[in-house]
Coordinates of C-alpha atoms in Angstrom, one line a residue:
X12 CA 8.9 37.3 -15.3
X13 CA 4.6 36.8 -14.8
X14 CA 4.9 35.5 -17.8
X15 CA 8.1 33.0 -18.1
X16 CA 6.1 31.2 -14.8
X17 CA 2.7 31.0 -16.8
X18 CA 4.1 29.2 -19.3
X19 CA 5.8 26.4 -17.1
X20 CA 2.9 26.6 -15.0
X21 CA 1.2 23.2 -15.2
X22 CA -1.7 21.3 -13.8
X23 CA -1.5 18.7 -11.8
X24 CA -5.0 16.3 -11.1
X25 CA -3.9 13.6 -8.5
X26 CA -6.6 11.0 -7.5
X27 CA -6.7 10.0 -4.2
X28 CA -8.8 8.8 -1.4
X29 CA -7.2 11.0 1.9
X30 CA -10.5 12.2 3.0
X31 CA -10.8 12.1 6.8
X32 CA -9.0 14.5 9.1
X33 CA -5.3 13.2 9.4
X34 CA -5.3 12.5 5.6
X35 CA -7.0 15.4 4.6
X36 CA -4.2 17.8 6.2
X37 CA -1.6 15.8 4.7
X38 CA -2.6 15.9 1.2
X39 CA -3.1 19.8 1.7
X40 CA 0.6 19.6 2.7
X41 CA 1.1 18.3 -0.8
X42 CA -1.2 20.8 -2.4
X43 CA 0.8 23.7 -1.2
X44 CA 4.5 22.5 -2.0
X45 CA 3.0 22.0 -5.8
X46 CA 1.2 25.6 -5.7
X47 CA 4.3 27.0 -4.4
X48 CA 6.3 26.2 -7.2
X49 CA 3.5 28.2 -9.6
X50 CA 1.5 25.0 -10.3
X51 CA -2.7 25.0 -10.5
X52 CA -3.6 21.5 -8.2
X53 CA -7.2 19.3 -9.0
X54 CA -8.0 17.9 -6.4
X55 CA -9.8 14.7 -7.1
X56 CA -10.6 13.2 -3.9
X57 CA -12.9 10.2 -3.6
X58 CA -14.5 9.2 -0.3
X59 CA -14.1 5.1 1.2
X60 CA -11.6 4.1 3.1
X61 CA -9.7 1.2 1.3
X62 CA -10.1 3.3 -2.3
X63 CA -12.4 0.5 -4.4
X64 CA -14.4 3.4 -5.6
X65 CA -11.6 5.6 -6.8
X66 CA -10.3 2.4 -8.5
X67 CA -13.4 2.5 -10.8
X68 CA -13.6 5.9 -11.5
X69 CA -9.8 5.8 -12.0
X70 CA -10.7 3.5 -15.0
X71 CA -13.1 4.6 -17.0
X72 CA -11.2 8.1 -17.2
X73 CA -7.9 6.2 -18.3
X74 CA -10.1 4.3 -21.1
X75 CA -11.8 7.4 -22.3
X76 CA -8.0 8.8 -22.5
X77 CA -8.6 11.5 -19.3
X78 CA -6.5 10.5 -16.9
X79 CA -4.8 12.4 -14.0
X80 CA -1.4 12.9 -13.3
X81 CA -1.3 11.2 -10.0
X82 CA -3.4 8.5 -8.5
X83 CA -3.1 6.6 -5.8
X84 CA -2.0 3.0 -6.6
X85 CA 0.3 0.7 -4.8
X86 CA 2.0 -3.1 -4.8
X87 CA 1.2 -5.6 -7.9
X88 CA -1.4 -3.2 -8.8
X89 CA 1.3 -0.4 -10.0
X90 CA 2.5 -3.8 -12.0
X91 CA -0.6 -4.3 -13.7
X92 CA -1.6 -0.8 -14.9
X93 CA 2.2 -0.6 -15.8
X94 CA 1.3 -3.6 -18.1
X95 CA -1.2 -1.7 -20.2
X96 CA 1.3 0.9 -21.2
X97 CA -0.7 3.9 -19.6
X98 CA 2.2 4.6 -16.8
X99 CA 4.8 6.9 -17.9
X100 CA 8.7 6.6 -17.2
X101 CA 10.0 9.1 -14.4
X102 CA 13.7 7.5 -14.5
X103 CA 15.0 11.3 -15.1
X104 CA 13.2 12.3 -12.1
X105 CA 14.5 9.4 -9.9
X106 CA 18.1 9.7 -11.5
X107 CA 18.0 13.7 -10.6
X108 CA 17.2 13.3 -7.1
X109 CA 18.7 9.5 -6.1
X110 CA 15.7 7.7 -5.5
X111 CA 17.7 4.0 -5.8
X112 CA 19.6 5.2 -2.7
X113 CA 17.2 6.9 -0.6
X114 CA 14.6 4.1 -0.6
X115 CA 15.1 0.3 0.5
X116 CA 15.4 -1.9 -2.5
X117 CA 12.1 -4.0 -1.1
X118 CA 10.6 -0.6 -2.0
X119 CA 12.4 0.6 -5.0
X120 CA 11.4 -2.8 -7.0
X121 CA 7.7 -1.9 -6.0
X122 CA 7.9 1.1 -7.6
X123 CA 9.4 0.4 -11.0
X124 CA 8.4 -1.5 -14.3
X125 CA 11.1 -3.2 -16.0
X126 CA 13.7 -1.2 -14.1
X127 CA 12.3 2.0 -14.7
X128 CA 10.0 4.2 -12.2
X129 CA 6.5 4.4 -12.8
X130 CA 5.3 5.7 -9.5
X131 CA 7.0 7.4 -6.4
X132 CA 6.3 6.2 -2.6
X133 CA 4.5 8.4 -0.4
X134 CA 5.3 6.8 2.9
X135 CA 5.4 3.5 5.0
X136 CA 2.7 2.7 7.0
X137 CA 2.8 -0.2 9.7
X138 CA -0.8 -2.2 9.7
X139 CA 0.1 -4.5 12.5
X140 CA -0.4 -2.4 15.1
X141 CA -3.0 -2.0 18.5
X142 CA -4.7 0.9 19.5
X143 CA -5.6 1.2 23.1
X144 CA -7.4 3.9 25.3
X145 CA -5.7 3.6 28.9
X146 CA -8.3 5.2 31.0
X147 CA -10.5 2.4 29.3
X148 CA -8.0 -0.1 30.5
X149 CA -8.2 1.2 33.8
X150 CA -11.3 1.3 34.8
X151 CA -11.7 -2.3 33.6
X152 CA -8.6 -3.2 35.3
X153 CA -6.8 -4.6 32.2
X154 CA -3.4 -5.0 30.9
X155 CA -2.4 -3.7 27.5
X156 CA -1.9 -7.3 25.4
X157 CA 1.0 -8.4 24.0
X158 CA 0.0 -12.2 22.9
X159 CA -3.6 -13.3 21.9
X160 CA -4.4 -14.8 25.3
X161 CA -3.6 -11.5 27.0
X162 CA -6.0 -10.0 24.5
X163 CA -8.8 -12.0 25.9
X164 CA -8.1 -11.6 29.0
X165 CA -7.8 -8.1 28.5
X166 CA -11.5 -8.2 25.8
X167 CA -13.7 -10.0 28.9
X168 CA -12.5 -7.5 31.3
X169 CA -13.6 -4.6 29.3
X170 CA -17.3 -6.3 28.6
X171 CA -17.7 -6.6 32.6
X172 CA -16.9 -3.3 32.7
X173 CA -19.5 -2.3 30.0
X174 CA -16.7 -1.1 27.3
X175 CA -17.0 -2.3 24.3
X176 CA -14.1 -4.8 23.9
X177 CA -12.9 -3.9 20.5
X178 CA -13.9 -1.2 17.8
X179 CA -14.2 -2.6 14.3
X180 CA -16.3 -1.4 11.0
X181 CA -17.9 -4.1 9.4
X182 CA -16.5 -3.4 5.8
X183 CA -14.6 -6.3 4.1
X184 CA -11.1 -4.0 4.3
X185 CA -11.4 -3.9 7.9
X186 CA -12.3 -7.2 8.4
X187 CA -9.3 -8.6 6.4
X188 CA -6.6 -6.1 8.3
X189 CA -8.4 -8.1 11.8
X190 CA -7.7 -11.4 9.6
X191 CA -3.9 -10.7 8.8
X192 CA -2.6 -9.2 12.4
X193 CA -4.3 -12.8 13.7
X194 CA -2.6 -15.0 10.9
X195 CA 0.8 -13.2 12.1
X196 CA 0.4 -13.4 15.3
X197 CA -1.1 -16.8 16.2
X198 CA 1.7 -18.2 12.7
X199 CA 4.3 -15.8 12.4
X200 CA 6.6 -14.7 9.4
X201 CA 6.9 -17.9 7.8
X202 CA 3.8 -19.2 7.9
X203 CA 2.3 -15.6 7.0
X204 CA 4.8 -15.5 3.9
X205 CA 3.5 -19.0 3.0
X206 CA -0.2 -18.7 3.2
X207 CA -0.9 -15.1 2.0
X208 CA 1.8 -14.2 0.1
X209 CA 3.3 -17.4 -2.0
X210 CA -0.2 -18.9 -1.3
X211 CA 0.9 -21.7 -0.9
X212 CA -2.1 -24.5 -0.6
X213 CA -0.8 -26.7 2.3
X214 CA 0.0 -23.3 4.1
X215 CA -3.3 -22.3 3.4
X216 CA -5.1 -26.0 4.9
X217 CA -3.0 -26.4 7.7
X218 CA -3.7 -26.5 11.3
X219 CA -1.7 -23.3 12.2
X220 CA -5.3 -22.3 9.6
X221 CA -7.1 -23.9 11.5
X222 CA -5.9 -21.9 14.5
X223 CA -5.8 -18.6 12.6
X224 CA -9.6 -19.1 11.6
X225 CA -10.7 -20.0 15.1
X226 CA -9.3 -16.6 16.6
X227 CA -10.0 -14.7 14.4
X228 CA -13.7 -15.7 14.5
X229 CA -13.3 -15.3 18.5
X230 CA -12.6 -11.5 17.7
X231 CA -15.9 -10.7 16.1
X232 CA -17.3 -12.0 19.7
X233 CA -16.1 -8.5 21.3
X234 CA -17.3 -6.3 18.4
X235 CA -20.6 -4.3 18.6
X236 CA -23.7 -4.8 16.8
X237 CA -23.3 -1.5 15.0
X238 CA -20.2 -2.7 13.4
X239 CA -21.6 -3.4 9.8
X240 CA -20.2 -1.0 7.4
X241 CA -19.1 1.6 9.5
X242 CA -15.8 3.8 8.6
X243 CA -12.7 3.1 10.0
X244 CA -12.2 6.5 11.4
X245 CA -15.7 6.2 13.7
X246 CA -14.0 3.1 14.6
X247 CA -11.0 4.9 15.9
X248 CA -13.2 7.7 17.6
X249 CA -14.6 5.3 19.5
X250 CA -11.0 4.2 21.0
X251 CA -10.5 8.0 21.4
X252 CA -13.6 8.4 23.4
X253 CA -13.0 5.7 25.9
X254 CA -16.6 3.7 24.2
X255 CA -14.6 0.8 23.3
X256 CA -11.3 -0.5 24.7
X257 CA -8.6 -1.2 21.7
X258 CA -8.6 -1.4 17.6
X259 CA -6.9 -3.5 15.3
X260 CA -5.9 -1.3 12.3
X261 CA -2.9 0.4 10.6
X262 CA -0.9 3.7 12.1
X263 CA -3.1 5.7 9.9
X264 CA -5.3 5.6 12.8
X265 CA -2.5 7.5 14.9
X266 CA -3.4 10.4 12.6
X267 CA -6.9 10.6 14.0
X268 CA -5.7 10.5 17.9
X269 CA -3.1 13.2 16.9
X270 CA -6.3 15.3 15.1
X271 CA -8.2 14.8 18.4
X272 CA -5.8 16.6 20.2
X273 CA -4.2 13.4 21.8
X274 CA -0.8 12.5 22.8
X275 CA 0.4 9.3 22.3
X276 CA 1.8 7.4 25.8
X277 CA -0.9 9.5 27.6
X278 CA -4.3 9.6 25.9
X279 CA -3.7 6.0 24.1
X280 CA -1.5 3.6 23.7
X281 CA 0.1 1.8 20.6
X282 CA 1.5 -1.4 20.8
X283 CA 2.3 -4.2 18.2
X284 CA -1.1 -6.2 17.4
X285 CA -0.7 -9.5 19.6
X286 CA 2.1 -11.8 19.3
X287 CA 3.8 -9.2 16.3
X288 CA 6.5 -7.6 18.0
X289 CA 9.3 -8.7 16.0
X290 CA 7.6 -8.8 12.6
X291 CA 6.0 -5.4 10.6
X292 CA 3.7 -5.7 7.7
X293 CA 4.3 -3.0 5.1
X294 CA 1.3 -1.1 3.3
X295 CA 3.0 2.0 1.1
X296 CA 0.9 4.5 -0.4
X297 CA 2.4 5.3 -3.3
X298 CA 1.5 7.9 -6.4
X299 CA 1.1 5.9 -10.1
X300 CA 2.0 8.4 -12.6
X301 CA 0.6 8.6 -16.0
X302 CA 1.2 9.2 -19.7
X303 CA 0.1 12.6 -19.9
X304 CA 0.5 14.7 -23.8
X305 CA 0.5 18.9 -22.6
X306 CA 4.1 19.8 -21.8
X307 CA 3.3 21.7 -18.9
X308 CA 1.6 19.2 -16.9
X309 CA 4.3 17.1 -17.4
X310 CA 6.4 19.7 -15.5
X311 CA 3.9 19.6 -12.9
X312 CA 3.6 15.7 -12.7
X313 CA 7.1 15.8 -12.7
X314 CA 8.1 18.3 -9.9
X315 CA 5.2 16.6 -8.1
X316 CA 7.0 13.4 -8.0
X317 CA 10.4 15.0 -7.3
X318 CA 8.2 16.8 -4.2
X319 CA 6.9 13.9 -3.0
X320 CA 10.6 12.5 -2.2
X321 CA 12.0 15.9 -0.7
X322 CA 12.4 15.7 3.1
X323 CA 10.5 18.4 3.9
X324 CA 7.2 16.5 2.1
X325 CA 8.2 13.5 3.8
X326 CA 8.3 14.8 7.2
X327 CA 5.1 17.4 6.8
X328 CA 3.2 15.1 5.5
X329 CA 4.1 11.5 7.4
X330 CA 3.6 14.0 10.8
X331 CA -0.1 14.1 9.5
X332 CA -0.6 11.0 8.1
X333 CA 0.1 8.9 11.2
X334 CA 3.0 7.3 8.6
X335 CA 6.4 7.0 9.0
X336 CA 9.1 8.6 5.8
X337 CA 9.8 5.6 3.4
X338 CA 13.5 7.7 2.7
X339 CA 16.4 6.1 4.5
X340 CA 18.3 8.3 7.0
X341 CA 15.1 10.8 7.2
X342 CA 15.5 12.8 10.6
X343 CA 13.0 11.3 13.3
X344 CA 13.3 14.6 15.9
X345 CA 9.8 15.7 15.3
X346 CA 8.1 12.7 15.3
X347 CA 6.4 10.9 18.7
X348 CA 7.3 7.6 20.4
X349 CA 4.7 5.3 17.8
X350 CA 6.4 6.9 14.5
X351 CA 9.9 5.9 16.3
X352 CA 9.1 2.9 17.2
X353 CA 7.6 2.1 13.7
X354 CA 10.5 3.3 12.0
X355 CA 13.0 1.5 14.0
X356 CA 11.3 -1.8 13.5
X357 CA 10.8 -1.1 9.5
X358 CA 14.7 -0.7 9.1
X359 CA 15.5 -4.0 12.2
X360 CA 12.9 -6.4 10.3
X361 CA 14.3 -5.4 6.6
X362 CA 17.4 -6.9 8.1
X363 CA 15.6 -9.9 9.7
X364 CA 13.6 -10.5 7.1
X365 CA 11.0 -10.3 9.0
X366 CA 9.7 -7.3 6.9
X367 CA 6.2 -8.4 5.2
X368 CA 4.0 -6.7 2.8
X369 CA 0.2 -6.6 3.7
X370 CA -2.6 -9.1 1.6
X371 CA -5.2 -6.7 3.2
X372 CA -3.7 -3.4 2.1
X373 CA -2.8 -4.3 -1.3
X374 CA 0.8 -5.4 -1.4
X375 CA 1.3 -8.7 -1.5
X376 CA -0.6 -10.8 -4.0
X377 CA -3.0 -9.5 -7.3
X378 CA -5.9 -7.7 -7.0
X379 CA -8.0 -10.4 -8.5
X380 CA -6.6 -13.3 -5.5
X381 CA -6.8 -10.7 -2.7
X382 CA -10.2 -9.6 -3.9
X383 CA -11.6 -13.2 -3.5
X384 CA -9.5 -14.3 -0.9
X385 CA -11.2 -10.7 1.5
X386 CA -14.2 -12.0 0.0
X387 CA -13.9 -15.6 1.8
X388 CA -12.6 -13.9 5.1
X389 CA -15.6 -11.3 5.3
X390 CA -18.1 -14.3 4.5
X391 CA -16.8 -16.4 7.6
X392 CA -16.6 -13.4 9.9
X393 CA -20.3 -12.5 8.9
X394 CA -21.5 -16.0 8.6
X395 CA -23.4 -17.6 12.2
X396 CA -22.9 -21.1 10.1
X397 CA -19.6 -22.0 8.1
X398 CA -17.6 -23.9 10.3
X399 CA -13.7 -23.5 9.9
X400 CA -13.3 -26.2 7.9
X401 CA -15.5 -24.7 5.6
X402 CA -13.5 -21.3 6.1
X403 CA -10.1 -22.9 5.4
X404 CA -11.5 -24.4 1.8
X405 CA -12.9 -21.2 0.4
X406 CA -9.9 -19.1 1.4
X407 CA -7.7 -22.0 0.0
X408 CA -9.7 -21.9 -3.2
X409 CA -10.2 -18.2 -3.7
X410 CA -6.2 -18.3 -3.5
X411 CA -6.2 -19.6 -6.5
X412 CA -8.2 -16.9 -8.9
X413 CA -5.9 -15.6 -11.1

């Protein structure tokens, strides 16, 4: 028996970038289903938030003919490696265990190359969401925001009271996840779809812009000095601490809170980012899985992929991710208010089409035009001198890198 197991025994080397508490535990989650079914697991983990460095690293192993298994790629850029031949086919896999009918067809054309499945979706993660500390609120007498006046309102408040209005980390990630909850919130669906996702130029020089650009900019006012290049995660512990008052970022935050020891309703609050009630933009974290030549780390890759789908990963792992599951019908019983309330709006705005996939997170335009678009965004938030204007015509011409 020993040895019918070593010889389908595989292993698996997945690249990813889960690194901080809530991510950690959930890719451990992973790490044991595989293990469980007799497989050795790599764990090749690198460190930075938004995953630019594992990106490099991730390609000079592919063109030295090393790759992993697994890595962690998602939206146009599964597309593009798909396009260099290196991804390989898991239509068997998908066939076996249903994979066009458990996942929304938004998310199912993500995921495949010419019709055929070349990665497998991990989760859904909302990014247009608020974090807020209510005993922060409190003391500063302020009301959660639901619009971008309220916001301010709510921002001055907490200065007079000597909290720190809003937590951010000065990275160019970050700053571009502040810049997209604005655009939807001051434009809303259409003009978001317009401007950062068909890019269109008129969209992108218009004087909802112009509106975008000046908000956003106001943000920055009620960000600390230390904000410059600090991790997203300190951001969030300083919203769990009660230092600063509220955070724009995705629900991967939620994990953090949750890690704490925090309970969601009591020790903080999460609320759609101003003025984005009825919308929800998607970032999926999704596994690319490639070519590999021994037999037995295909079996691995491919009960990996078939793992990744089962309800028990989804729910393990989304409970520790801050995520919701991307399957259809998954039971929600174990998950808090946020995770219900994230997956009830995913499945409403698929219907209302008010469902939009995130510039700053990867899924909605090339790498190379969301690249130099976050560039644009992260030079006008840093910048004491480029007026709007100014703003509004590098955006609109970093839109057009191809």
């Amino acid at each position: 028996m020993v040895t019918v197991l070593a010889a389908q025994a595989g292993e698996v080397e997945v690249l990813h970038w889960w690194t901080s508490g809530g991510e950690a535990k959930a890719a451990k989650s992973l790490q044991a289903t595989l293990q469980a079914k007799g497989h050795s697991w790599k764990d090749f983990a690198v460190a930075g938030g938004g995953g630019d460095s594992a990106m490099t690293v991730l390609k000079s192993r592919v063109v030295s003919g090393n790759a992993p298994a697994a890595a962690q790629i998602k939206g146009p850029s599964l597309q593009e490696w798909a396009q260099e031949g290196v991804l390989a086919d898991m239509s068997d896999v998908a066939a076996t265990n249903q994979w066009d009918k458990l996942l929304p067809t938004v998310v199912g054309n993500i995921m495949k190359y010419k019709g055929k499945y070349v990665a497998v979706p991990v989760n859904v993660h909302r990014v247009n969401w608020l974090w807020a500390n209510p005993e922060a609120f409190k003391k500063a007498g302020a009301k959660v925001p639901t619009n971008w006046d309220e916001f301010f309102a709510a921002a001055e408040k907490l200065k007079a009271a000597g909290i720190i209005p809003v937590a951010h980390g000065g990275q160019n990630w970050q700053d571009f996840t502040t810049f997209e909850a604005v655009a939807l919130g001051v434009g809303g669906t259409e003009f978001y779809k317009k401007a950062l996702v068909q890019l269109d130029q008129a969209t992108l020089k218009s004087e909802t812009m112009t509106k975008v650009l000046t908000t956003f900019k106001r943000v920055k006012s009620y960000t600390d000095k230390n904000a410059p290049g600090r991790d997203w995660n300190l951001a969030t512990a300083m919203v769990i601490r009660g230092e600063a008052g509220m955070q724009l970022m995705g629900d991967w935050a939620k994990g953090e809170f949750i890690s704490a020891g925090k309970k969601p309703g009591v020790d903080f609050v999460c609320t759609a980012a101003p003025g984005t009630a009825k919308a929800f933009t998607f970032n999926i974290d999704s596994f690319a899985l490639f070519k590999l030549k021994n037999e037995a780390n295909v079996k691995a890759q491919k009960d990996l992929a078939a793992a990744v789908m089962s309800p028990e990963f989804q729910e393990v792992f989304n409970l520790n991710k801050g995520s919701i599951p991307v399957r259809l019908g998954q039971n929600m019983d174990k998950f808090d208010d946020c995770a219900k309330q994230s997956s009830k709006d995913f499945v409403e705005t698929a219907k209302t089409n008010t469902l939009v996939p995130s510039i700053a997170h990867g899924m909605a335009v090339s790498s190379a035009a969301e690249g130099a678009i976050k560039d644009a965004v992260s030079n006008f938030w840093n910048s004491d001198r480029m007026t709007v204007a100014q703003a509004m015509d590098k955006i609109a011409a970093a839109a057009r890198t191809k």
